[in-house]
Short mmCIF file of C-alpha atoms and ligand atoms in Angstrom, two decimals:
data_model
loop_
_atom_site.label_atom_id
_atom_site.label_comp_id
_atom_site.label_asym_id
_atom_site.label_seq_id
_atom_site.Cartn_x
_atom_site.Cartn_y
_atom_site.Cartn_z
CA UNK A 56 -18.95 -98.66 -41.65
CA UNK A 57 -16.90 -101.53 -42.57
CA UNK A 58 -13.13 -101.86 -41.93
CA UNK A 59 -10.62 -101.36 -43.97
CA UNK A 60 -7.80 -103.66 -44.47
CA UNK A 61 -4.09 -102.49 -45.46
CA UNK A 62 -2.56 -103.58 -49.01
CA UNK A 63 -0.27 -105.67 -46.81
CA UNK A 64 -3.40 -107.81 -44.93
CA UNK A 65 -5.09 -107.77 -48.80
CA UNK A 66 -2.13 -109.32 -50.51
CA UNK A 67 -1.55 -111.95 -47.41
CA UNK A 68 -5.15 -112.98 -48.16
CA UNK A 69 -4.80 -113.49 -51.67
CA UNK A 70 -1.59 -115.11 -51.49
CA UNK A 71 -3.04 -117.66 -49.07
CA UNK A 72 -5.92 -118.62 -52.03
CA UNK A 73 -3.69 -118.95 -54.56
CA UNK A 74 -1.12 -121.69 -55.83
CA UNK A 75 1.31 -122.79 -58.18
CA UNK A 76 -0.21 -124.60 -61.32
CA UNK A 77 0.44 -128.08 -61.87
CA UNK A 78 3.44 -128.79 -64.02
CA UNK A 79 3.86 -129.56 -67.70
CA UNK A 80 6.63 -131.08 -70.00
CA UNK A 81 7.22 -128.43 -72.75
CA UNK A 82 9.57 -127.93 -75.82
CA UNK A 83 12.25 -126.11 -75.04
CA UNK A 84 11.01 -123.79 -77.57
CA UNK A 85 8.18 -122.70 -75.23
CA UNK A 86 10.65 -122.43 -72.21
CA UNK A 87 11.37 -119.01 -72.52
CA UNK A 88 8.79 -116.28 -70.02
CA UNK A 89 8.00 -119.87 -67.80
CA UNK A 90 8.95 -121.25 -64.42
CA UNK A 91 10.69 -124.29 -63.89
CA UNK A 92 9.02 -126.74 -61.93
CA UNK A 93 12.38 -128.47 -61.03
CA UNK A 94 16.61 -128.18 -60.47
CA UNK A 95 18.24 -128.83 -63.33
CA UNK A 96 20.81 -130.91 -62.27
CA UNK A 97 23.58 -131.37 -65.26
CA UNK A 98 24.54 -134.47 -66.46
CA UNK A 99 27.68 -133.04 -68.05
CA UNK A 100 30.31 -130.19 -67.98
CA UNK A 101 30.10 -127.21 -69.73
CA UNK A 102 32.33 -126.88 -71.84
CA UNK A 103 32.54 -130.93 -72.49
CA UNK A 104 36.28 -130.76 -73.06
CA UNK A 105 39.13 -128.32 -72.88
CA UNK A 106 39.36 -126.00 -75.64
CA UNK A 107 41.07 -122.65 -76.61
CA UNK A 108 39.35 -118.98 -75.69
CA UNK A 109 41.53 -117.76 -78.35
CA UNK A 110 42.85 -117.89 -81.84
CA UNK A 111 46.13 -118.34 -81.64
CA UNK A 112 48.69 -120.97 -80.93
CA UNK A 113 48.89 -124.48 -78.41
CA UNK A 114 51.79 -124.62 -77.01
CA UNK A 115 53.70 -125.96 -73.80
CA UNK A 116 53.91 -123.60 -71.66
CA UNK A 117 57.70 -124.34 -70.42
CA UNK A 118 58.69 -124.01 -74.30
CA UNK A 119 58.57 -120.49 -74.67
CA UNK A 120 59.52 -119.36 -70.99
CA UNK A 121 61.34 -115.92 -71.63
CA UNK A 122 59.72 -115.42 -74.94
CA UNK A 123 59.36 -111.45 -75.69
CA UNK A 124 59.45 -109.26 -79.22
CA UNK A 125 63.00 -108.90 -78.69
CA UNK A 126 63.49 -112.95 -77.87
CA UNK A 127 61.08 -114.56 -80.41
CA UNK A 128 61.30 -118.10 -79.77
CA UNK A 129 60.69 -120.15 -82.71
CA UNK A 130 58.09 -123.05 -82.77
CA UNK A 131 57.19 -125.61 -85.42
CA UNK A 132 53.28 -125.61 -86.45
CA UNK A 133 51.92 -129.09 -86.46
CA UNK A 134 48.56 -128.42 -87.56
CA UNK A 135 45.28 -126.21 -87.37
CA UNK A 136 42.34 -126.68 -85.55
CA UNK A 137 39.40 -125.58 -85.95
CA UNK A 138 36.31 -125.12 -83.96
CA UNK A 139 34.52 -128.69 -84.08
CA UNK A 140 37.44 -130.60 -85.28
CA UNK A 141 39.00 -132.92 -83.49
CA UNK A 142 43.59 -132.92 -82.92
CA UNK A 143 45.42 -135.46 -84.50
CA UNK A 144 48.67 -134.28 -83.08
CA UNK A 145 50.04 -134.64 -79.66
CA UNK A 146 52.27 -131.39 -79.12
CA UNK A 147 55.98 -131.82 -78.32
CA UNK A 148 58.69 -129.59 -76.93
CA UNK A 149 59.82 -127.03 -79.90
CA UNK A 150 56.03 -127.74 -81.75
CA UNK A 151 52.87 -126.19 -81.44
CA UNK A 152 49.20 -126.27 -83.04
CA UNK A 153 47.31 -123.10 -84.35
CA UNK A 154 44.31 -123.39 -83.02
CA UNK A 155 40.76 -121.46 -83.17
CA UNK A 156 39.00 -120.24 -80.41
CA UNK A 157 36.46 -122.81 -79.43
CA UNK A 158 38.50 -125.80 -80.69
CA UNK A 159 39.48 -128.47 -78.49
CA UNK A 160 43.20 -128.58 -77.12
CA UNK A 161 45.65 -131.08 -78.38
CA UNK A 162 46.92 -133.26 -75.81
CA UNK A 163 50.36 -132.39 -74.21
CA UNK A 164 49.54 -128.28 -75.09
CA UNK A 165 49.31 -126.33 -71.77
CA UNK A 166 48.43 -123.03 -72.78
CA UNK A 167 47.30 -120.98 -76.18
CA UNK A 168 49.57 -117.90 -76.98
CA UNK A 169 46.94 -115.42 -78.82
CA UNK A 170 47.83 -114.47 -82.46
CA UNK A 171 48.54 -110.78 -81.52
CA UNK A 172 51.53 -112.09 -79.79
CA UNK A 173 52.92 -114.32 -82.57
CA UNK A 174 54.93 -113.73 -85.42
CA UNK A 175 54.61 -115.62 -88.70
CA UNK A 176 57.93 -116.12 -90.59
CA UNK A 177 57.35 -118.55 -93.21
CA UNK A 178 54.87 -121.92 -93.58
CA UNK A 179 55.16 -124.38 -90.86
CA UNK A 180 56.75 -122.14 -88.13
CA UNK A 181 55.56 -119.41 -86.02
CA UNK A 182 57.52 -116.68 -83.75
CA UNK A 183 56.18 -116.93 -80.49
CA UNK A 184 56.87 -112.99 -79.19
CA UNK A 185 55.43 -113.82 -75.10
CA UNK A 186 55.32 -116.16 -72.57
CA UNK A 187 52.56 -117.93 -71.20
CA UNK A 188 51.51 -118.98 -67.35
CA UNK A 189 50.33 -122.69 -67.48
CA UNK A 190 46.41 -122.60 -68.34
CA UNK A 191 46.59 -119.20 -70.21
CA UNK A 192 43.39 -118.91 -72.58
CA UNK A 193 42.46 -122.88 -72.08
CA UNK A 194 38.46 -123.36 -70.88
CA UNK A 195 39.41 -126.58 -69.25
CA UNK A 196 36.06 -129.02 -69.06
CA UNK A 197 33.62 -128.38 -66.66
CA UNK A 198 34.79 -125.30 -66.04
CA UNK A 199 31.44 -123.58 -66.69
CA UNK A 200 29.34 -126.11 -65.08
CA UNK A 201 30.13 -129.56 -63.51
CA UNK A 202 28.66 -132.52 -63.77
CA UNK A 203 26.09 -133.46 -60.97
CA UNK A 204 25.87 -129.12 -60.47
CA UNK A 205 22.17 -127.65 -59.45
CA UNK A 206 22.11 -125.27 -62.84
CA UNK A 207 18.90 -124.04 -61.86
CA UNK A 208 16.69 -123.83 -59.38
CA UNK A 209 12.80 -124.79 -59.10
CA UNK A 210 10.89 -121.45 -59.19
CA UNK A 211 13.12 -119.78 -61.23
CA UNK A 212 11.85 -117.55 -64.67
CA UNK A 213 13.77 -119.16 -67.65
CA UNK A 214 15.02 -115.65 -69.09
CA UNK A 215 16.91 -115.70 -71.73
CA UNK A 216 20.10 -116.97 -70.17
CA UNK A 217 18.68 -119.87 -68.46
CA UNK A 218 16.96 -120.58 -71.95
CA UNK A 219 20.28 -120.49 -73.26
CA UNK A 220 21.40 -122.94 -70.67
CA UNK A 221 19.34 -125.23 -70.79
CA UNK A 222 20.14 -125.42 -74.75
CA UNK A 223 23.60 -125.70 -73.83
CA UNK A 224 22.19 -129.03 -70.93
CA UNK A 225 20.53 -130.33 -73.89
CA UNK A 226 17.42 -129.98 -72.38
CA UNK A 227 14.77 -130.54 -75.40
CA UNK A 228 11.98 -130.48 -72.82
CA UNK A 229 11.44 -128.86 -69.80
CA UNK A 230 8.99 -129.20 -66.67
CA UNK A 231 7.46 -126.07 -66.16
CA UNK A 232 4.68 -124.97 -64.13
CA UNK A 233 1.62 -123.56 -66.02
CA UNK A 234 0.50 -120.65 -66.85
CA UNK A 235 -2.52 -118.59 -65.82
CA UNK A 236 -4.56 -117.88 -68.23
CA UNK A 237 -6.56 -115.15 -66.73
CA UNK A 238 -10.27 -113.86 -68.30
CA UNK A 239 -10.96 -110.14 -68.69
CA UNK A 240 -14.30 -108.95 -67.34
CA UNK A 241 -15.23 -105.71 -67.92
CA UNK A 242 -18.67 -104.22 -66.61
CA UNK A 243 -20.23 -100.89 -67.23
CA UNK A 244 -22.70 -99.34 -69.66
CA UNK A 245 -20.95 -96.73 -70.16
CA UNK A 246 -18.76 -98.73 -72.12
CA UNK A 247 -18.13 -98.58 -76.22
CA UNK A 248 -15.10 -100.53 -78.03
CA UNK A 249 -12.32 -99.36 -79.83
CA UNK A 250 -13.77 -99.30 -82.95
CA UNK A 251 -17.04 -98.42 -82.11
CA UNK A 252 -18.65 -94.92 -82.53
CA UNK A 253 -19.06 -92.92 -79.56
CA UNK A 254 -22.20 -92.56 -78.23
CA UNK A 255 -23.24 -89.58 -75.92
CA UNK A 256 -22.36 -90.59 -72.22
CA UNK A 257 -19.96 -93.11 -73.43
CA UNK A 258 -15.99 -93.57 -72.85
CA UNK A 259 -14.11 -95.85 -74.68
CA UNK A 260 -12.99 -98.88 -72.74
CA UNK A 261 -9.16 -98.62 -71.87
CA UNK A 262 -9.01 -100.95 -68.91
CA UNK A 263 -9.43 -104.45 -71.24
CA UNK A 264 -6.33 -103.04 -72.77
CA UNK A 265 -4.60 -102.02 -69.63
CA UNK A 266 -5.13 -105.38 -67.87
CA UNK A 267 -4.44 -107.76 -70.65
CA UNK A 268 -0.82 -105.68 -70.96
CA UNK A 269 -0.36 -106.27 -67.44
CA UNK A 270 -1.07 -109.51 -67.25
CA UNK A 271 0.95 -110.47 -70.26
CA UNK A 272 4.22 -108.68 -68.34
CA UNK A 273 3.85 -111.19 -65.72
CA UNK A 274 4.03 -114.07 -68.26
CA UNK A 275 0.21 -115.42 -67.84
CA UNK A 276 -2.01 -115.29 -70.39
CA UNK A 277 -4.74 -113.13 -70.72
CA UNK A 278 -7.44 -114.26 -72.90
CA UNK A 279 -9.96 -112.08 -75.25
CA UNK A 280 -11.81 -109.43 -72.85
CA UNK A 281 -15.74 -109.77 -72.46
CA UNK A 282 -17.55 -106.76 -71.83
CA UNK A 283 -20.96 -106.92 -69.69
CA UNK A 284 -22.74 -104.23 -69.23
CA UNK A 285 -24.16 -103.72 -65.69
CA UNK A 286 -26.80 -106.33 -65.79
CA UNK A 287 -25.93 -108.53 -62.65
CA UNK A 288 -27.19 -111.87 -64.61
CA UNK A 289 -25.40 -110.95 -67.41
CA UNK A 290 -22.12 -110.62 -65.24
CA UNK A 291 -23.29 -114.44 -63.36
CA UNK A 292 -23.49 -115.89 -67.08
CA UNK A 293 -20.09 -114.94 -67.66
CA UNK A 294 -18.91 -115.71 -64.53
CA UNK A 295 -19.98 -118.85 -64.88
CA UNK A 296 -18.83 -119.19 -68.32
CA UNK A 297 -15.33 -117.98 -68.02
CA UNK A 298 -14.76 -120.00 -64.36
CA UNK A 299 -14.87 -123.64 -66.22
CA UNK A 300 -12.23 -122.68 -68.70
CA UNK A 301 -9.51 -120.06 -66.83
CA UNK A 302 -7.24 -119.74 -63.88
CA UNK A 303 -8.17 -116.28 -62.93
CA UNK A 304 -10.56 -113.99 -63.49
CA UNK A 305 -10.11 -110.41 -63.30
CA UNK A 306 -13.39 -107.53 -63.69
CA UNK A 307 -13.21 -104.10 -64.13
CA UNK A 308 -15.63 -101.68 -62.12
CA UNK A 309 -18.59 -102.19 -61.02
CA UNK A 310 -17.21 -102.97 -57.70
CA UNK A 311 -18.13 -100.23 -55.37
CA UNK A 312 -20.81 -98.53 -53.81
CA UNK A 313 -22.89 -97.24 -56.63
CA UNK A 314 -26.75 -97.94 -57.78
CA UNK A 315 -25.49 -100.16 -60.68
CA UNK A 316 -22.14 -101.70 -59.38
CA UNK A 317 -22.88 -105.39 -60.30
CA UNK A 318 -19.68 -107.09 -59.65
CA UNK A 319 -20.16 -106.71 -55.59
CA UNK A 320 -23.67 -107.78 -55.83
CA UNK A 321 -22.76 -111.14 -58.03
CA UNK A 322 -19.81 -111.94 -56.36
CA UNK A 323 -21.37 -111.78 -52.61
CA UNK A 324 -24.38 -113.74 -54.04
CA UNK A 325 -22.13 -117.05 -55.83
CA UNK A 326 -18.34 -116.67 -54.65
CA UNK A 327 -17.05 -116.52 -51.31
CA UNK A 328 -15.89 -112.99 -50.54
CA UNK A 329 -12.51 -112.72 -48.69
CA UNK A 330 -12.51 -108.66 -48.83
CA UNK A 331 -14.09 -105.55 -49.82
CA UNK A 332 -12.25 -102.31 -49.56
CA UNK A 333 -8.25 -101.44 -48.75
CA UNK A 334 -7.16 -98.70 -47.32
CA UNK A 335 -5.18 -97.10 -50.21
CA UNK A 336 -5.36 -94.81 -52.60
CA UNK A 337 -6.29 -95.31 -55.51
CA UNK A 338 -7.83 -98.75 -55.72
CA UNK A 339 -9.32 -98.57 -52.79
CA UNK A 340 -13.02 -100.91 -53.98
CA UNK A 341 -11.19 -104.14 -54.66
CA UNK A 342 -13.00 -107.03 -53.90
CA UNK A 343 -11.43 -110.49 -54.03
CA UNK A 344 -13.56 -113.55 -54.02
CA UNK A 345 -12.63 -117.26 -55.60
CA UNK A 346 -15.63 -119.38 -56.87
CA UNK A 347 -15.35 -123.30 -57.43
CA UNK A 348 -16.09 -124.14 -60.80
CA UNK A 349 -17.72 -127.48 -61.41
CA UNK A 350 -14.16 -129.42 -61.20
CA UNK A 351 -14.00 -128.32 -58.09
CA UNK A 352 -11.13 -125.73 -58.31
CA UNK A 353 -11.70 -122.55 -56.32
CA UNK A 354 -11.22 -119.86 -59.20
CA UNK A 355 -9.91 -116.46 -57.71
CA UNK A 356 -11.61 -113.61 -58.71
CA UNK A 357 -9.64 -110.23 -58.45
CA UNK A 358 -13.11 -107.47 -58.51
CA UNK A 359 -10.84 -104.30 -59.73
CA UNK A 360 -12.25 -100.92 -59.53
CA UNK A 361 -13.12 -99.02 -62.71
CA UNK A 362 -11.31 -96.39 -62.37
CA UNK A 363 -7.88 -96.23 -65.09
CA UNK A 364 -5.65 -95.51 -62.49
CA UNK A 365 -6.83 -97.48 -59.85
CA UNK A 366 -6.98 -101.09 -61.76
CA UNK A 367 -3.24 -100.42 -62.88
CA UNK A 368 -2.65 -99.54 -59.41
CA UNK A 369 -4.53 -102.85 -58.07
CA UNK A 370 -3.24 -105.16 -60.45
CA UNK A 371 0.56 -103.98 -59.58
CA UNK A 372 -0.34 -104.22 -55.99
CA UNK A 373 -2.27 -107.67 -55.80
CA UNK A 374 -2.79 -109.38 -58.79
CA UNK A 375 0.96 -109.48 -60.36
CA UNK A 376 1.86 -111.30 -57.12
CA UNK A 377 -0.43 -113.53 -57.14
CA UNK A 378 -0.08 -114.41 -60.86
CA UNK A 379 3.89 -115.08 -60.36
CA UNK A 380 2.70 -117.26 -57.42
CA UNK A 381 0.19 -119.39 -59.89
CA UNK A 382 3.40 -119.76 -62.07
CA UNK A 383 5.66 -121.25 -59.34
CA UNK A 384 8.15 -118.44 -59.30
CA UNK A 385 10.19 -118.04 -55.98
CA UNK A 386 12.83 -115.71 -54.82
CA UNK A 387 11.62 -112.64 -56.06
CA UNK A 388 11.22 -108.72 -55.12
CA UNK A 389 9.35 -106.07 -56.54
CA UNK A 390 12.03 -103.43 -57.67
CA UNK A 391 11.96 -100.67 -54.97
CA UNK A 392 14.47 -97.97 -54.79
CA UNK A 393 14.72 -94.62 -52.42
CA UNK A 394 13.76 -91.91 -54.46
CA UNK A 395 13.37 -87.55 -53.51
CA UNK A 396 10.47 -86.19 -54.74
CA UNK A 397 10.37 -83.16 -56.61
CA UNK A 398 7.28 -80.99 -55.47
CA UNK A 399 5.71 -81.20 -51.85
CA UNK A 400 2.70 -83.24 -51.69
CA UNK A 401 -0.36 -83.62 -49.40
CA UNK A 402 -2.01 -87.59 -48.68
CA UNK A 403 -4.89 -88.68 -46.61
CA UNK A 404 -4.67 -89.93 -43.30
CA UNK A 405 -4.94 -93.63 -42.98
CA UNK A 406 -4.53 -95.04 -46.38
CA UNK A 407 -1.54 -95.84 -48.42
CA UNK A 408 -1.16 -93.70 -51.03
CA UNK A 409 0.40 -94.36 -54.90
CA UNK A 410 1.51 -91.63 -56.69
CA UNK A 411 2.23 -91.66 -59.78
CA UNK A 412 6.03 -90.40 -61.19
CA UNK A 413 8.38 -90.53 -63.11
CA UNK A 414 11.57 -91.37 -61.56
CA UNK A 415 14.74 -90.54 -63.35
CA UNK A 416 18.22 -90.34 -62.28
CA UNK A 417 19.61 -86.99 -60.63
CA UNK A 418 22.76 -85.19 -59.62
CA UNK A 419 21.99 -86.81 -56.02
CA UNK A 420 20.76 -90.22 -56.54
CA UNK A 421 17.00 -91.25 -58.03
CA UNK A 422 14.82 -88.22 -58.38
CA UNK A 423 11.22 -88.48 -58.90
CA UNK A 424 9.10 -85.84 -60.82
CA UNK A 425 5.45 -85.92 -60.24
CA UNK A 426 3.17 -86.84 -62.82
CA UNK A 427 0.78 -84.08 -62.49
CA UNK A 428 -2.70 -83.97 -60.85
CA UNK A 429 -3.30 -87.53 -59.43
CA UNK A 430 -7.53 -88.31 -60.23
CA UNK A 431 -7.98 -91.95 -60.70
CA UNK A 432 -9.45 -91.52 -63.71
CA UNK A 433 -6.34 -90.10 -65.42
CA UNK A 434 -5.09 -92.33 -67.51
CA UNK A 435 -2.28 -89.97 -68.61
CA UNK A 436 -0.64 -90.26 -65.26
CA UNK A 437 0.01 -93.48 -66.01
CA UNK A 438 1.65 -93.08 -69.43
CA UNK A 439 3.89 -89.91 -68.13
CA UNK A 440 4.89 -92.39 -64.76
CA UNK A 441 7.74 -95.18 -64.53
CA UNK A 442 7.08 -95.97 -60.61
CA UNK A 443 4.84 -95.53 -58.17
CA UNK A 444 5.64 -93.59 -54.89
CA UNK A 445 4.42 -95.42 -51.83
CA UNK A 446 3.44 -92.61 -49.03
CA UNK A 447 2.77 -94.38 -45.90
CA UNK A 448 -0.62 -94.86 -44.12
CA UNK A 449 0.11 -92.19 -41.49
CA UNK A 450 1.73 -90.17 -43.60
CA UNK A 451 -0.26 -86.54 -44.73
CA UNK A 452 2.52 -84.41 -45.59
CA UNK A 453 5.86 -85.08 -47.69
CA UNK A 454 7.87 -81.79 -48.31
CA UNK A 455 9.76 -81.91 -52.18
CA UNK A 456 13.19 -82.73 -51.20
CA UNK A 457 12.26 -86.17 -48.77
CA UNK A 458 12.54 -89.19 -49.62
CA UNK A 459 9.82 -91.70 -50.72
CA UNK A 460 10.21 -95.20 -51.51
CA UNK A 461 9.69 -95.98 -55.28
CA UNK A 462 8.15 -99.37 -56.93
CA UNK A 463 9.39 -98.93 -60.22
CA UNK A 464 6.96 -100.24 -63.04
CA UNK A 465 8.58 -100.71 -65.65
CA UNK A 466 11.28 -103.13 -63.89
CA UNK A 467 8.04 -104.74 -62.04
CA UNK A 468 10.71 -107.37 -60.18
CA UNK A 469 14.03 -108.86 -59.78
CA UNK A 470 15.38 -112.35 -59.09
CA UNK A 471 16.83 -112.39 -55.40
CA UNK A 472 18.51 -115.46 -56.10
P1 AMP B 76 -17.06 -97.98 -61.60
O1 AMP B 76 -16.12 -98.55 -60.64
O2 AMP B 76 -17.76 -98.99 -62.42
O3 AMP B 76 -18.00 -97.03 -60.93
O4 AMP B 76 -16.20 -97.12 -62.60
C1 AMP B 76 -15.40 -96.06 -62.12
C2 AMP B 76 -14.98 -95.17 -63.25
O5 AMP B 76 -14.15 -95.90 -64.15
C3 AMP B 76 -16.11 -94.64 -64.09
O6 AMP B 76 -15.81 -93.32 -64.41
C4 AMP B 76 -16.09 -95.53 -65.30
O7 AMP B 76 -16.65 -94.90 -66.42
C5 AMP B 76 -14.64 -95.81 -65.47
N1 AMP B 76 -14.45 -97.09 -66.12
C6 AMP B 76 -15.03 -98.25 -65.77
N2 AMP B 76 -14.66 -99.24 -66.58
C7 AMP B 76 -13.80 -98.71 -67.47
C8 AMP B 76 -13.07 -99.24 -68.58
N3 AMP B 76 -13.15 -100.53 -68.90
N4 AMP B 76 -12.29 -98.41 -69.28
C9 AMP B 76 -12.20 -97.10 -68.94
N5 AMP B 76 -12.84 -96.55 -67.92
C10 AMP B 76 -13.66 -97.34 -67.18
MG1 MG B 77 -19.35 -99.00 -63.53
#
């Protein structure tokens, strides 16, 4: 019989075929979901000049020392500024500017008094009702980012904020490192589309759907699914086909031991194999391969077992990582909390197991509530789970009340930098 490898060998494998894409120059419109191939270094400070982080009034500071409800301390109003407009007035002792939050600070003002704690009397003068520390409510320049700063760091997913900051750089275009786009086989006659009247013997096909999702979470793209049958030349054709114009390839079933799994007979005859089989449960027929298309790029191909369950579980397991790796993305974790289950449970010797759960919060800490029945097959599982609990190789027995460790779904990683 032939030897099983852990998840931990498998993904070591896979990690070593697989690189980063080469980089691109995009809009910044298209930033947003991609890695950045470089630092962005700024080449000026955030904010680009001093400005107020309230509405209310510029003063100098040493004015209005003492100043309290009781002790108003009168100030003449030279002007108002506005977000985006520029002072014409240099503030004096016994003046002051009303100013907007946003707008730039008159020269000679050394802190902004908010509007709550002002009093207005009559036009052109304003009751200043507290005093103010040097500084108070100014965002002096640079005081968000400096100039010559690392903003951001190669590897790093532009989420939203760093989209926003590099808006803010004025970074119109971006170097970014590509993104997979990944083809969808899936094999088996047994197969009918969504749309398509079902046939006796048939299921519909779920996994297209389930992989695509997947792969879109990880911010590659997955392109239309092609469906195949079990005819092995059928499966070559399209192997062929798909290899000249993707990054990836991912297939659904066909992969283990069965009369009429084609996907292990193609890919031992035209890729080079780097493992069949993992000891885990589910998922445990996963074959990865990579075949060189005729530019001469070695394509992986992740061979996924049919099974619902078990390609969710393989793709979280192998083929997210290695997709964030194709996109250049560094300093990351898969999100993995401590969790207690709630009801005992019994695992196989020897393999890693995944159960499925949902994991909500308890009156002591993460609890995690069994999805029901665990067969492969059952899709449901999925859609009543949030995490999967990882019970360890040489672990058979877990009593409800220990402890498990979680890898939570639905927050699939997290920035460690
Ligand atoms: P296989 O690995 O091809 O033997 O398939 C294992 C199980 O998964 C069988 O019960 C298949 O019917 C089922 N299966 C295979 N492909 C799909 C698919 N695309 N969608 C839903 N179920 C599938
Ligand atoms: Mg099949």
């Amino acid at each position: 019989m032939q030897q099983l490898i852990t998840p931990d060998e498998a993904l070591k494998i896979i990690l070593q075929q697989v690189a980063a894409l080469p980089e691109t120059t995009v809009p910044h419109h298209q930033a947003l979901g991609r890695t950045l191939a470089h630092d962005i270094i700024s080449d000026l400070e955030l904010p680009p000049f001093a400005n107020s982080s309230m509405d209310g009034y510029a003063v100098i500071a040493s004015d209005i020392t003492g100043a309290t409800p009781d002790n108003p301390i009168k100030l003449r109003v030279l002007e108002t500024i506005a977000a985006g407009a520029i002072p014409t007035q240099r503030v004096s002792s016994g003046a002051c500017s009303k100013i907007m939050t946003g707008a730039a600070m008159p020269a000679d003002a050394d802190a902004v008094v908010m509007r709550e704690e002002t009093h207005v009397d009559r036009d052109g003068e304003v009751s200043i009702l507290a005093c103010a520390r040097p500084q108070q409510n100014i965002r002096p320049a640079g005081s968000d980012v400096t100039k010559g700063e690392r903003v951001l760091k190669a590897g790093s997913l532009v989420r939203s904020a760093e989209w926003g900051m590099l808006a803010s750089l004025g970074q119109a275009e971006v170097s970014m490192f590509g993104q997979p786009q990944v083809a969808i086989i899936t094999t088996g006659e047994e197969l009918a589309s969504l749309g398509e009247d079902l046939q006796a013997g048939q299921i519909r096909d779920s996994n297209s759907f389930t992989i695509a999702g997947l792969t879109r979470t990880t911010g590659a793209i997955p392109q239309s699914p092609c469906r195949v049958g079990d005819d092995p030349a059928t499966l070559e054709t399209a192997l062929y086909e798909v290899i000249e114009k993707c990054d990836a390839v991912i297939t659904s079933g066909g992969v283990s031991a069965g009369d009429f799994d084609p996907v292990r007979d193609v890919l031992q005859k035209i890729a080079t194999v780097h493992f069949w089989k993992i000891a885990m449960k589910p998922g445990k027929p996963v074959m990865f391969a990579t075949i060189k298309n005729k530019a001469g790029r070695a394509i992986p191909v992740f061979g996924l077992p049919g099974n619902p369950v078990s390609v969710m579980v393989a793709f979280e397991q192998f083929v997210r990582p290695a997709l964030l790796k194709m996109q250049g993305r560094r300093a990351w974790q898969r999100v993995t909390i401590e969790v207690s289950v709630d009801t005992a449970l019994r695992s196989p010797a020897g393999k890693v197991e995944f159960v499925r759960a949902l994991v909500l919060p308890g009156p002591n800490g993460w609890q995690a509530h069994l999805a029901g029945e665990q067969g492969s097959g059952r899709l449901s599982t999925m859609t009543r789970s949030n995490a999967l609990l990882v019970v360890p190789a040489d672990v058979t027995y877990v009593e409800a009340g220990q402890t498990l460790a979680a890898q939570m779904t639905d927050w699939p990683e997290i920035i460690t930098e």
